[in-house]
Coordinates of C-alpha atoms in Angstrom, one line a residue:
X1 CA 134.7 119.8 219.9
X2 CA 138.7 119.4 219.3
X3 CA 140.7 116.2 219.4
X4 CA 143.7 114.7 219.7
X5 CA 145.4 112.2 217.8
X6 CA 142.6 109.9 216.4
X7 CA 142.2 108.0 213.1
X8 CA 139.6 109.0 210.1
X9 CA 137.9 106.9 207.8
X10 CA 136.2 108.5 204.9
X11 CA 136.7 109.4 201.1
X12 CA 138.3 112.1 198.4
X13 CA 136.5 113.3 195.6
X14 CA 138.1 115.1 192.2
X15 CA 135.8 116.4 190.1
X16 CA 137.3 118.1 186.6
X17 CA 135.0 120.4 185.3
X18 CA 136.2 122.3 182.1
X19 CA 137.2 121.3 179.2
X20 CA 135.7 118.3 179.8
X21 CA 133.6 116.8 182.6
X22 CA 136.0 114.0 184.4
X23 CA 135.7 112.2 188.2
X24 CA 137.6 110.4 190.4
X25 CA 136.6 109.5 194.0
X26 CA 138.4 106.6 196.5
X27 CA 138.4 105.5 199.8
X28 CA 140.8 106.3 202.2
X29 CA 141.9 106.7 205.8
X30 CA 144.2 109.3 207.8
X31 CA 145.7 109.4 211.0
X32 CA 145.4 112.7 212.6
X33 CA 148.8 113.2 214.8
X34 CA 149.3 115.7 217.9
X35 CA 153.3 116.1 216.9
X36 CA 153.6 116.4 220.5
X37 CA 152.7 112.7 220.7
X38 CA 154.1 110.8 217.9
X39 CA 156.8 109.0 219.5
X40 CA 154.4 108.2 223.0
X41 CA 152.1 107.1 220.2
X42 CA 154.5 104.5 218.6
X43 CA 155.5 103.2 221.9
X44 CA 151.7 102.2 222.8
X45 CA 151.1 101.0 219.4
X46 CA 152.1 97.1 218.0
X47 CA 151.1 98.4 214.4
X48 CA 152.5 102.1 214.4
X49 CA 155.9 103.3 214.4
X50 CA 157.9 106.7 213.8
X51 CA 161.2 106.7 211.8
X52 CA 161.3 102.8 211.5
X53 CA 159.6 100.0 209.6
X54 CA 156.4 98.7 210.3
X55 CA 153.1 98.3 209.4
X56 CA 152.2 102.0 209.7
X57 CA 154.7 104.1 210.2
X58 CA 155.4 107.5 210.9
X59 CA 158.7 109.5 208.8
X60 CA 160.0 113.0 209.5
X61 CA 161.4 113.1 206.4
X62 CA 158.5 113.0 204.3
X63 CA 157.3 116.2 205.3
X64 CA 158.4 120.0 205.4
X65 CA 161.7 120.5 204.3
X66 CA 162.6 116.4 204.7
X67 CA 165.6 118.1 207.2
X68 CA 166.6 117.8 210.7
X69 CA 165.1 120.7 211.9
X70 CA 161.8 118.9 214.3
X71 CA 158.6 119.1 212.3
X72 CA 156.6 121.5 215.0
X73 CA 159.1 123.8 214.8
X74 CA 159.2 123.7 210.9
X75 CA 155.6 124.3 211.6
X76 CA 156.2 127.0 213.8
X77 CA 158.6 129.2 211.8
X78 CA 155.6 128.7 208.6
X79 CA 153.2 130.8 211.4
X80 CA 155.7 133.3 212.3
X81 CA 156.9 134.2 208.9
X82 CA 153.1 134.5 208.2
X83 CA 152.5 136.3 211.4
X84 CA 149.6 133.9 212.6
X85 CA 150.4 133.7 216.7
X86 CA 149.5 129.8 216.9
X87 CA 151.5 128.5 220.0
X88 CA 149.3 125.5 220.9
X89 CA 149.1 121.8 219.5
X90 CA 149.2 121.4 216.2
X91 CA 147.3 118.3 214.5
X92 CA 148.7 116.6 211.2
X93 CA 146.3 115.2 209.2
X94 CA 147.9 112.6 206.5
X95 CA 148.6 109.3 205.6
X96 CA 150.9 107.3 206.6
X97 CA 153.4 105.1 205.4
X98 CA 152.0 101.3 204.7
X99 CA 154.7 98.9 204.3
X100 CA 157.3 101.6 203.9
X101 CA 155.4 103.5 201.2
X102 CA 153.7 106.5 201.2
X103 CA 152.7 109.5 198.6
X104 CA 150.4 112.2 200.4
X105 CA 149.1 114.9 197.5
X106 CA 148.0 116.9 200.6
X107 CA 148.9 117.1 204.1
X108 CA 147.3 119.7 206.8
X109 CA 148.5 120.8 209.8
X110 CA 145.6 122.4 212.6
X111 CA 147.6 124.9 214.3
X112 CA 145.8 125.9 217.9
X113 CA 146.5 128.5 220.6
X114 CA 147.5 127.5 224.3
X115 CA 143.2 128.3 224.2
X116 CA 142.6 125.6 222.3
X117 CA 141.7 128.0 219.4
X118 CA 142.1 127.1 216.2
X119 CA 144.3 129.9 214.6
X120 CA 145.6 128.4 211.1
X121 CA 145.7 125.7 208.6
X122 CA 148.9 125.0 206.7
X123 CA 148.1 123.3 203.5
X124 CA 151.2 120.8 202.8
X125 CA 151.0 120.3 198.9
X126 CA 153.6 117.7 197.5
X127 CA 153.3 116.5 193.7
X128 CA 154.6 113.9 191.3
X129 CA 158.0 115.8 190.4
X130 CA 159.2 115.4 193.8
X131 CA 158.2 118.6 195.3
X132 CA 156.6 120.1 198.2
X133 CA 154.6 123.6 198.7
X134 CA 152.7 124.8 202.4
X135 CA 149.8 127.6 202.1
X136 CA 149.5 129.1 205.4
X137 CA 146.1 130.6 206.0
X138 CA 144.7 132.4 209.0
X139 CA 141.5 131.2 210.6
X140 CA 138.9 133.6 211.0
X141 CA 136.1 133.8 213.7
X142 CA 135.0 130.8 215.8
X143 CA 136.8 127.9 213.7
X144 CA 133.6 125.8 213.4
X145 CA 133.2 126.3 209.6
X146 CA 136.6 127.8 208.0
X147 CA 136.4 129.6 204.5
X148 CA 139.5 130.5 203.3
X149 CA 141.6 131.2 199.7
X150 CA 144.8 132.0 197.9
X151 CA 146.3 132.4 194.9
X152 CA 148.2 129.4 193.2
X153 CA 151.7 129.4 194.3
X154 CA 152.4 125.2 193.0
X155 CA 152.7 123.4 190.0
X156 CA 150.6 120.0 190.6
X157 CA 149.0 118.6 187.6
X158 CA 149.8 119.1 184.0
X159 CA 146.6 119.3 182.7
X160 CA 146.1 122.9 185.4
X161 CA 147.6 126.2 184.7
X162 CA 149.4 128.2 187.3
X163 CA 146.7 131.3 186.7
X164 CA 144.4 129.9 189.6
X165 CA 142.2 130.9 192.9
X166 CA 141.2 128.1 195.5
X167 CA 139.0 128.7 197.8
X168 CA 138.9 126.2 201.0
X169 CA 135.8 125.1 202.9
X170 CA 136.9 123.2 206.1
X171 CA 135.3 121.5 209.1
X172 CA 138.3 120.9 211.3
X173 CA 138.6 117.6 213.3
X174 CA 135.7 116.7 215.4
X175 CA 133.4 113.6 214.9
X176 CA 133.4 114.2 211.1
X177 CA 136.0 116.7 209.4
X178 CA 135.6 117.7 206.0
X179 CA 137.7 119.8 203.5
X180 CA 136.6 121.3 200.0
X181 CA 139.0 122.8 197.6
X182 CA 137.7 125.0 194.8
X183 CA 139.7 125.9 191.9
X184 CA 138.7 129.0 189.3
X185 CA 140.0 130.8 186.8
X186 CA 139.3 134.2 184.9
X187 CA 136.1 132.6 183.9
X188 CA 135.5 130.5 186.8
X189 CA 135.1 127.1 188.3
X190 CA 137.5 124.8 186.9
X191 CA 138.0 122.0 189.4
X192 CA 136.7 120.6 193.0
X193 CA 138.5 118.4 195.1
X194 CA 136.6 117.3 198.8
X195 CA 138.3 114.8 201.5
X196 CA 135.5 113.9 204.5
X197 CA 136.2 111.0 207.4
X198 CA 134.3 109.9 210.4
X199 CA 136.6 109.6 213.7
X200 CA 137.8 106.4 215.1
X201 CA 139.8 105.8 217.9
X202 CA 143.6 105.3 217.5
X203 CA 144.3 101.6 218.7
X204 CA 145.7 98.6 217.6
X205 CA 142.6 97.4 216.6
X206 CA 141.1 99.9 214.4
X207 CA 144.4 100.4 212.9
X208 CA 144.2 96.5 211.7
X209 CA 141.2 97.1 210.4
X210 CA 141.8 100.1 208.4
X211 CA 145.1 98.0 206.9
X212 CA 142.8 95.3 206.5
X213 CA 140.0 97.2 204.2
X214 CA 143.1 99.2 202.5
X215 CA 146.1 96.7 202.4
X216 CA 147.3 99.0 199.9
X217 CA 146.1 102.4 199.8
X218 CA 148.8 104.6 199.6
X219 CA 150.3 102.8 196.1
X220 CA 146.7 103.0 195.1
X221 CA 147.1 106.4 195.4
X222 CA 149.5 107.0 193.2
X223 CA 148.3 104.4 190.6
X224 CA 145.3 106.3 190.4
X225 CA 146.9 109.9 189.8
X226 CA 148.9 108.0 186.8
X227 CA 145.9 106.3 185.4
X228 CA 143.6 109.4 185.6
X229 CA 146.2 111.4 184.2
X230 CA 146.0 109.6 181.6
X231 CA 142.4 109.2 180.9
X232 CA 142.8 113.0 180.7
X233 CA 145.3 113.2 178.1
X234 CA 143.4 111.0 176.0
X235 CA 140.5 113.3 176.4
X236 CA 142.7 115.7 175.0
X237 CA 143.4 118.5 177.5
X238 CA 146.1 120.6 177.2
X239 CA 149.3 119.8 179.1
X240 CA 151.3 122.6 180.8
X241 CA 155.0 122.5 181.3
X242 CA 156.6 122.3 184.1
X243 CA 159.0 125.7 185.0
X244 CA 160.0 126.0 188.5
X245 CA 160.5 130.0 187.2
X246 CA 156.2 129.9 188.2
X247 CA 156.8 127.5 191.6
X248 CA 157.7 128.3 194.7
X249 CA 158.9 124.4 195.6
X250 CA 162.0 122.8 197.1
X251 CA 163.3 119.5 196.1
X252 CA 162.4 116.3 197.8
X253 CA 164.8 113.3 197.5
X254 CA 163.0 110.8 195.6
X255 CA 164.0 108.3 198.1
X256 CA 161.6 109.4 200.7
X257 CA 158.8 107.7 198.9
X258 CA 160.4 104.1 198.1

């Protein structure tokens, strides 16, 4: 089963497990956007909007390169310089902004085939320092389960090294859609991250609700990467500087997020 745009409801899951055991899991929703439809979308929609206040709202700039260039074609030129033929719709899963703020750790883009064949997942990584990172990986096989991996390219988090494999386990949108991230090093797991939702329909109404159980989600969001990140410096891991010398990242005005 594929979809179009739609609306998830579900939960993320971080779970630390060396040098010490540490969890963090809360609730969330997602839209899920065609980029073919985002401004029919905003027209039909009281709550929703792209590249103006409201509500919900929907900006270019807080994704890819933040430029002019359109996002699908941003998109686009990721697949070709991978050499993943993905010519189809392509499905952005992320947050978005609630009264004018957002901050999405991770963003994904389902790129399909004029088949309808899901061909590659571009894994849209932005963290606290203002910066932003996209792993493009191929799909493999019939796109109903999707294993995939990489090396680390990104610094994230402090408290993680840049000497890192993650391995991705992903149920693409459907009725459910899931995504598991695995991190190991040289002597194996060191982290698990895991997003799920259930699929709602994209109206009016279901976007109320969903503002209504999360008024303020997206600043909860980046509350709770502060506070945990500092639970875990008080459980004395070790911190690892920042050097964009072992990042491949481009900067991202700080004003995007305000």
């Amino acid at each position: 089963m594929t979809v179009g745009s739609a609306l998830y409801l579900g939960s993320v899951t971080h779970r630390r497990v060396r040098p010490v055991l540490h969890l963090l899991r809360y609730r969330v929703f997602w839209l899920l956007l065609d980029l073919r439809e985002i401004d029919q979308i905003s027209k039909s929609l009281r709550l929703f909007s792209r590249n103006r206040f409201n509500a919900l709202s929907f900006f270019d700039r807080d994704y890819c390169d933040g430029g002019e260039t359109p996002l699908g074609a941003q998109i686009q030129e990721h697949l070709r310089k991978a050499d993943v033929p993905a010519d189809g719709k392509i499905l952005l899963l992320s947050m978005p902004r609630i009264l004018g703020y957002v901050f999405n750790p991770l963003s994904l883009y389902f790129c399909y085939d004029v088949g309808d064949r899901l061909k590659a997942i571009v894994y849209e990584v932005h963290n606290t320092f203002g910066e932003c990172h996209s792993y493009v990986l191929p799909v493999e096989g019939d796109g109903k389960t999707i294993n995939q991996q990489c090396e680390k390219a990104f610094y994230v988090s402090p408290f993680l090294g840049m000497d890192l494999r993650y391995e991705f386990k992903v149920t693409p949108p459907g009725n459910r859609l899931s995504v598991a991230i695995r991190g190991y090093d040289s002597t194996g797991l060191v982290i698990a991250t895991s997003l799920s939702g259930s699929l709602r329909p994209l109206t009016d109404r279901a976007l109320l609700s969903a503002l209504v159980t999360f008024p303020f989600l997206t600043l909860k969001v980046i509350a709770a990467i502060h506070w945990h990140a500092l639970r875990l410096y008080l459980k004395g891991l070790k911190i690892y500087e920042h050097g964009l010398a072992t990042a491949v990242a481009r900067d991202i005005p700080s004003r995007k997020y305000k």
